[in-house]
mmCIF file of C-alpha atoms in Angstrom:
data_model
loop_
_atom_site.group_PDB
_atom_site.id
_atom_site.type_symbol
_atom_site.label_atom_id
_atom_site.label_comp_id
_atom_site.label_asym_id
_atom_site.label_seq_id
_atom_site.Cartn_x
_atom_site.Cartn_y
_atom_site.Cartn_z
ATOM 1 C CA MET A 1 236.226 -73.557 0.217
ATOM 2 C CA SER A 2 238.673 -74.089 -2.757
ATOM 3 C CA HIS A 3 237.216 -76.092 -5.702
ATOM 4 C CA VAL A 4 239.002 -78.551 -7.077
ATOM 5 C CA LEU A 5 238.792 -78.479 -11.196
ATOM 6 C CA ARG A 6 237.819 -82.153 -12.254
ATOM 7 C CA ILE A 7 238.273 -83.246 -15.527
ATOM 8 C CA LYS A 8 235.214 -83.884 -16.242
ATOM 9 C CA ASP A 9 234.815 -80.481 -15.402
ATOM 10 C CA GLN A 10 237.067 -79.220 -18.003
ATOM 11 C CA PRO A 11 236.339 -77.708 -21.000
ATOM 12 C CA ALA A 12 236.141 -81.003 -23.954
ATOM 13 C CA SER A 13 239.110 -79.857 -25.898
ATOM 14 C CA GLU A 14 241.081 -80.109 -23.023
ATOM 15 C CA ARG A 15 240.178 -82.939 -21.521
ATOM 16 C CA PRO A 16 242.986 -85.628 -21.423
ATOM 17 C CA ARG A 17 240.613 -88.295 -23.131
ATOM 18 C CA GLU A 18 239.273 -86.077 -26.009
ATOM 19 C CA ARG A 19 242.785 -84.005 -26.171
ATOM 20 C CA LEU A 20 244.646 -88.157 -27.090
ATOM 21 C CA ALA A 21 241.828 -88.596 -29.722
ATOM 22 C CA ALA A 22 242.361 -84.657 -31.368
ATOM 23 C CA LYS A 23 246.311 -85.297 -31.361
ATOM 24 C CA GLY A 24 247.497 -88.540 -30.685
ATOM 25 C CA PRO A 25 249.254 -89.564 -27.818
ATOM 26 C CA GLY A 26 252.431 -87.141 -27.863
ATOM 27 C CA ALA A 27 250.314 -84.630 -27.653
ATOM 28 C CA LEU A 28 250.153 -85.545 -23.851
ATOM 29 C CA THR A 29 252.492 -85.782 -20.779
ATOM 30 C CA ASP A 30 253.055 -88.847 -18.575
ATOM 31 C CA ALA A 31 250.803 -87.502 -15.707
ATOM 32 C CA GLU A 32 247.641 -86.916 -18.101
ATOM 33 C CA LEU A 33 247.993 -90.235 -19.791
ATOM 34 C CA ILE A 34 248.059 -91.817 -16.369
ATOM 35 C CA ALA A 35 244.763 -89.687 -15.457
ATOM 36 C CA ILE A 36 243.141 -91.567 -18.802
ATOM 37 C CA LEU A 37 243.569 -95.070 -16.955
ATOM 38 C CA LEU A 38 242.368 -93.973 -13.715
ATOM 39 C CA ARG A 39 239.401 -92.016 -15.266
ATOM 40 C CA THR A 40 236.608 -90.777 -12.450
ATOM 41 C CA GLY A 41 235.946 -91.398 -8.996
ATOM 42 C CA LEU A 42 239.228 -90.292 -7.340
ATOM 43 C CA ARG A 43 236.523 -88.649 -4.579
ATOM 44 C CA GLY A 44 237.643 -84.995 -5.309
ATOM 45 C CA ALA A 45 241.024 -85.461 -6.769
ATOM 46 C CA ASN A 46 242.196 -83.976 -10.046
ATOM 47 C CA ALA A 47 243.271 -86.826 -12.004
ATOM 48 C CA VAL A 48 245.777 -85.245 -13.265
ATOM 49 C CA GLU A 49 247.554 -84.307 -10.102
ATOM 50 C CA VAL A 50 247.102 -88.005 -9.358
ATOM 51 C CA GLY A 51 248.760 -88.917 -12.199
ATOM 52 C CA ALA A 52 251.513 -86.180 -11.161
ATOM 53 C CA GLN A 53 251.499 -87.681 -7.240
ATOM 54 C CA LEU A 54 252.652 -90.891 -8.491
ATOM 55 C CA LEU A 55 255.219 -89.831 -11.104
ATOM 56 C CA LYS A 56 256.387 -87.564 -8.091
ATOM 57 C CA LYS A 57 256.317 -90.679 -5.545
ATOM 58 C CA PHE A 58 257.910 -93.389 -7.359
ATOM 59 C CA GLY A 59 260.270 -90.883 -9.131
ATOM 60 C CA SER A 60 259.687 -91.891 -12.692
ATOM 61 C CA LEU A 61 257.753 -94.700 -14.931
ATOM 62 C CA GLN A 62 260.485 -97.717 -14.918
ATOM 63 C CA SER A 63 259.308 -97.483 -10.607
ATOM 64 C CA LEU A 64 256.148 -97.047 -10.951
ATOM 65 C CA ALA A 65 255.804 -99.808 -12.989
ATOM 66 C CA ARG A 66 257.725 -101.932 -10.974
ATOM 67 C CA ALA A 67 255.275 -101.069 -7.681
ATOM 68 C CA SER A 68 253.058 -103.340 -6.314
ATOM 69 C CA VAL A 69 249.308 -102.809 -5.668
ATOM 70 C CA ASP A 70 249.976 -102.387 -2.166
ATOM 71 C CA ASP A 71 252.664 -99.560 -3.116
ATOM 72 C CA LEU A 72 249.696 -97.959 -5.135
ATOM 73 C CA GLN A 73 247.014 -97.311 -2.993
ATOM 74 C CA LYS A 74 250.011 -95.313 -0.487
ATOM 75 C CA VAL A 75 249.147 -92.689 -2.671
ATOM 76 C CA LYS A 76 246.082 -90.638 -1.904
ATOM 77 C CA GLY A 77 243.570 -91.345 -4.702
ATOM 78 C CA ILE A 78 243.956 -94.560 -5.231
ATOM 79 C CA GLY A 79 241.937 -97.558 -4.326
ATOM 80 C CA ARG A 80 242.587 -101.435 -5.334
ATOM 81 C CA ASP A 81 240.803 -100.990 -8.694
ATOM 82 C CA LYS A 82 243.008 -98.364 -10.040
ATOM 83 C CA ALA A 83 246.258 -99.814 -8.100
ATOM 84 C CA VAL A 84 245.091 -103.082 -10.426
ATOM 85 C CA THR A 85 243.781 -100.728 -13.522
ATOM 86 C CA LEU A 86 247.626 -99.611 -13.175
ATOM 87 C CA LEU A 87 249.565 -102.645 -12.988
ATOM 88 C CA ALA A 88 247.727 -104.335 -15.535
ATOM 89 C CA ALA A 89 248.472 -101.749 -17.747
ATOM 90 C CA PHE A 90 252.077 -101.828 -17.358
ATOM 91 C CA THR A 91 251.902 -105.907 -17.620
ATOM 92 C CA LEU A 92 250.215 -105.487 -20.752
ATOM 93 C CA ALA A 93 253.330 -102.940 -22.135
ATOM 94 C CA ARG A 94 255.674 -105.547 -20.965
ATOM 95 C CA LYS A 95 253.272 -108.179 -22.500
ATOM 96 C CA MET A 96 253.571 -106.375 -25.455
ATOM 97 C CA ALA A 97 257.842 -105.749 -25.556
ATOM 98 C CA GLU A 98 257.880 -110.019 -25.346
ATOM 99 C CA GLU A 99 255.137 -110.556 -28.388
ATOM 100 C CA LEU A 100 258.218 -108.169 -30.571
ATOM 101 C CA GLN A 101 260.492 -110.725 -29.617
ATOM 102 C CA ARG A 102 258.516 -113.495 -31.347
ATOM 103 C CA GLU A 103 258.073 -111.664 -34.378
ATOM 104 C CA SER A 104 262.275 -112.966 -35.270
ATOM 105 C CA PRO A 105 263.595 -109.552 -36.050
ATOM 106 C CA VAL A 106 266.951 -109.463 -37.440
ATOM 107 C CA LEU A 107 269.598 -108.463 -35.083
ATOM 108 C CA ASP A 108 272.967 -107.536 -37.297
ATOM 109 C CA ASN A 109 273.531 -103.900 -35.046
ATOM 110 C CA PRO A 110 273.525 -103.162 -31.451
ATOM 111 C CA GLU A 111 270.231 -100.642 -31.532
ATOM 112 C CA ALA A 112 268.080 -103.388 -32.792
ATOM 113 C CA VAL A 113 269.428 -105.250 -29.725
ATOM 114 C CA VAL A 114 268.338 -102.446 -27.675
ATOM 115 C CA ALA A 115 265.383 -101.671 -29.235
ATOM 116 C CA LEU A 116 264.068 -105.266 -28.635
ATOM 117 C CA LEU A 117 265.425 -106.067 -24.926
ATOM 118 C CA LYS A 118 264.768 -101.950 -23.633
ATOM 119 C CA GLY A 119 260.980 -102.118 -22.474
ATOM 120 C CA GLN A 120 261.935 -105.056 -20.048
ATOM 121 C CA ASN A 121 265.197 -103.659 -18.925
ATOM 122 C CA LEU A 122 264.108 -100.149 -17.192
ATOM 123 C CA VAL A 123 262.336 -102.469 -14.996
ATOM 124 C CA LYS A 124 264.666 -104.977 -13.885
ATOM 125 C CA GLU A 125 266.736 -103.911 -10.529
ATOM 126 C CA VAL A 126 269.348 -106.066 -10.620
ATOM 127 C CA GLU A 127 271.563 -106.953 -13.694
ATOM 128 C CA THR A 128 270.585 -109.447 -15.646
ATOM 129 C CA LEU A 129 272.295 -111.418 -18.528
ATOM 130 C CA GLN A 130 270.285 -112.016 -21.649
ATOM 131 C CA VAL A 131 271.368 -114.515 -24.164
ATOM 132 C CA LEU A 132 270.090 -113.710 -27.860
ATOM 133 C CA LEU A 133 269.775 -116.932 -29.631
ATOM 134 C CA LEU A 134 270.200 -116.303 -33.227
ATOM 135 C CA ASN A 135 269.696 -118.624 -36.468
ATOM 136 C CA THR A 136 272.331 -118.709 -39.617
ATOM 137 C CA ARG A 137 270.540 -115.352 -41.026
ATOM 138 C CA ARG A 138 271.088 -113.153 -37.294
ATOM 139 C CA ARG A 139 266.887 -113.245 -36.814
ATOM 140 C CA LEU A 140 266.024 -113.926 -33.530
ATOM 141 C CA ILE A 141 265.559 -117.499 -31.850
ATOM 142 C CA ARG A 142 264.130 -116.691 -28.415
ATOM 143 C CA VAL A 143 265.920 -114.896 -25.691
ATOM 144 C CA GLU A 144 267.368 -116.718 -22.412
ATOM 145 C CA GLU A 145 267.531 -115.401 -19.688
ATOM 146 C CA ILE A 146 270.852 -116.824 -18.050
ATOM 147 C CA ALA A 147 271.709 -115.222 -14.534
ATOM 148 C CA ASP A 148 270.549 -112.796 -12.087
ATOM 149 C CA GLY A 149 272.841 -110.946 -10.412
ATOM 150 C CA THR A 150 273.140 -108.000 -7.672
ATOM 151 C CA VAL A 151 272.382 -104.618 -8.343
ATOM 152 C CA ASP A 152 276.165 -104.316 -9.462
ATOM 153 C CA THR A 153 277.477 -107.908 -9.956
ATOM 154 C CA LEU A 154 276.819 -110.503 -12.597
ATOM 155 C CA LEU A 155 278.151 -114.094 -12.278
ATOM 156 C CA VAL A 156 278.419 -116.027 -15.431
ATOM 157 C CA HIS A 157 279.321 -119.664 -16.787
ATOM 158 C CA ALA A 158 280.006 -120.623 -20.186
ATOM 159 C CA ARG A 159 278.663 -123.929 -20.286
ATOM 160 C CA GLU A 160 275.499 -122.227 -18.768
ATOM 161 C CA VAL A 161 275.253 -119.520 -21.979
ATOM 162 C CA PHE A 162 276.407 -122.320 -24.622
ATOM 163 C CA LYS A 163 273.830 -125.237 -23.526
ATOM 164 C CA ALA A 164 270.851 -122.953 -24.379
ATOM 165 C CA ALA A 165 273.024 -121.827 -27.569
ATOM 166 C CA ILE A 166 273.159 -125.480 -28.797
ATOM 167 C CA SER A 167 269.300 -126.722 -27.885
ATOM 168 C CA ALA A 168 268.166 -124.222 -29.717
ATOM 169 C CA ASN A 169 270.133 -124.938 -32.682
ATOM 170 C CA ALA A 170 271.835 -121.412 -32.971
ATOM 171 C CA SER A 171 274.802 -120.728 -34.815
ATOM 172 C CA ALA A 172 275.343 -117.317 -33.254
ATOM 173 C CA ILE A 173 274.647 -115.520 -29.997
ATOM 174 C CA VAL A 174 274.629 -111.441 -28.709
ATOM 175 C CA LEU A 175 275.130 -111.126 -24.813
ATOM 176 C CA ALA A 176 273.273 -108.524 -23.644
ATOM 177 C CA HIS A 177 272.833 -106.959 -19.977
ATOM 178 C CA ASN A 178 271.795 -103.990 -18.238
ATOM 179 C CA HIS A 179 273.090 -101.723 -15.596
ATOM 180 C CA PRO A 180 270.637 -100.543 -12.684
ATOM 181 C CA SER A 181 272.835 -97.344 -12.273
ATOM 182 C CA GLY A 182 272.056 -96.937 -16.240
ATOM 183 C CA ASP A 183 275.935 -96.171 -16.835
ATOM 184 C CA PRO A 184 276.324 -98.650 -19.596
ATOM 185 C CA THR A 185 280.192 -98.208 -19.294
ATOM 186 C CA PRO A 186 281.400 -101.983 -19.117
ATOM 187 C CA SER A 187 283.535 -103.055 -16.377
ATOM 188 C CA GLU A 188 286.366 -105.056 -16.222
ATOM 189 C CA ALA A 189 284.379 -107.831 -15.338
ATOM 190 C CA ASP A 190 282.271 -107.177 -18.171
ATOM 191 C CA VAL A 191 285.034 -107.503 -20.590
ATOM 192 C CA LYS A 192 286.192 -110.148 -18.987
ATOM 193 C CA VAL A 193 283.223 -112.480 -19.335
ATOM 194 C CA THR A 194 283.008 -111.136 -22.786
ATOM 195 C CA ARG A 195 285.976 -112.269 -23.863
ATOM 196 C CA ASP A 196 286.230 -115.406 -22.484
ATOM 197 C CA LEU A 197 282.994 -116.366 -24.107
ATOM 198 C CA ILE A 198 284.224 -115.431 -27.639
ATOM 199 C CA ARG A 199 286.912 -118.349 -26.660
ATOM 200 C CA ALA A 200 283.715 -120.936 -25.520
ATOM 201 C CA GLY A 201 282.222 -119.829 -28.774
ATOM 202 C CA GLN A 202 284.785 -120.438 -30.801
ATOM 203 C CA LEU A 203 285.879 -123.687 -29.771
ATOM 204 C CA LEU A 204 282.144 -124.875 -29.900
ATOM 205 C CA LYS A 205 281.412 -122.691 -34.008
ATOM 206 C CA ILE A 206 278.999 -120.484 -32.420
ATOM 207 C CA ASP A 207 279.569 -116.551 -33.488
ATOM 208 C CA VAL A 208 279.636 -114.182 -30.261
ATOM 209 C CA LEU A 209 278.382 -111.050 -32.080
ATOM 210 C CA ASP A 210 278.166 -108.508 -29.675
ATOM 211 C CA HIS A 211 277.887 -107.593 -26.144
ATOM 212 C CA VAL A 212 275.350 -104.632 -25.558
ATOM 213 C CA ILE A 213 275.364 -103.262 -21.827
ATOM 214 C CA LEU A 214 271.845 -101.515 -21.591
ATOM 215 C CA GLY A 215 271.587 -98.264 -19.287
ATOM 216 C CA ARG A 216 269.821 -94.463 -19.811
ATOM 217 C CA ALA A 217 270.765 -91.837 -21.957
ATOM 218 C CA THR A 218 271.950 -88.644 -19.854
ATOM 219 C CA PRO A 219 272.682 -85.193 -21.020
ATOM 220 C CA GLU A 220 275.853 -85.818 -20.892
ATOM 221 C CA ARG A 221 275.711 -89.266 -22.751
ATOM 222 C CA ALA A 222 273.786 -89.611 -26.242
ATOM 223 C CA LYS A 223 273.160 -93.401 -25.654
ATOM 224 C CA ASP A 224 271.428 -95.407 -23.143
ATOM 225 C CA TYR A 225 273.846 -98.537 -24.489
ATOM 226 C CA ALA A 226 277.279 -99.791 -24.664
ATOM 227 C CA SER A 227 278.490 -101.942 -27.583
ATOM 228 C CA LEU A 228 281.550 -103.759 -26.486
ATOM 229 C CA ARG A 229 282.092 -104.804 -30.143
ATOM 230 C CA GLU A 230 282.114 -100.834 -30.673
ATOM 231 C CA LEU A 231 284.402 -100.161 -28.262
ATOM 232 C CA GLY A 232 286.852 -103.096 -29.968
ATOM 233 C CA TYR A 233 286.893 -105.377 -27.090
ATOM 234 C CA PHE A 234 286.439 -108.130 -29.608
ATOM 235 C CA TYR A 235 289.181 -109.410 -31.122
ATOM 236 C CA SER A 236 289.271 -109.605 -34.941
#
């Protein structure tokens, strides 16, 4: 009979919990970090192996974060309590991203926009337009989600965007949306909507500073976003 090496059977220095305390979270794999959440009681299974199975089944942390309690329980070794623990952990991560929004960062460059929105956009399965409402110092007032689209289509009207900006007394806005495919290259529709909103903003004296499309970096594409201003689609 094969013997399953549980975490508690490992030398203390090799256990994920002790390694994290000694070396920091960067020293652990994703599967080991998940194992710490799963802890014990896996009925003979190794928690790290179960973590690896979760990642294999769902394909990525983003997909794992979107999984329901029922979906998680389909993986051998994951019962209701452990599924709830994982769901709570990912929910806390999203809430932390939302909390960062309330700290009023300065959003005068696309990298700052991406840093603010990346976490919550990774788990979105359809395109969602977000409008960042800014004050005169380019600090965030709040983020408004204006419209949800299909997987690759987003429809938006200027009145929806600027109604939120006017009600917040915003002096400028930044548009942002995600491409679930991971490729942030703007479509013709993205460019047209952006230029329409720039013109509407000029009439209302509310600056449209940028339109940032969030995607994912690849070995061939270093950036995980596209800025329409940087790409030259904004009028001077």
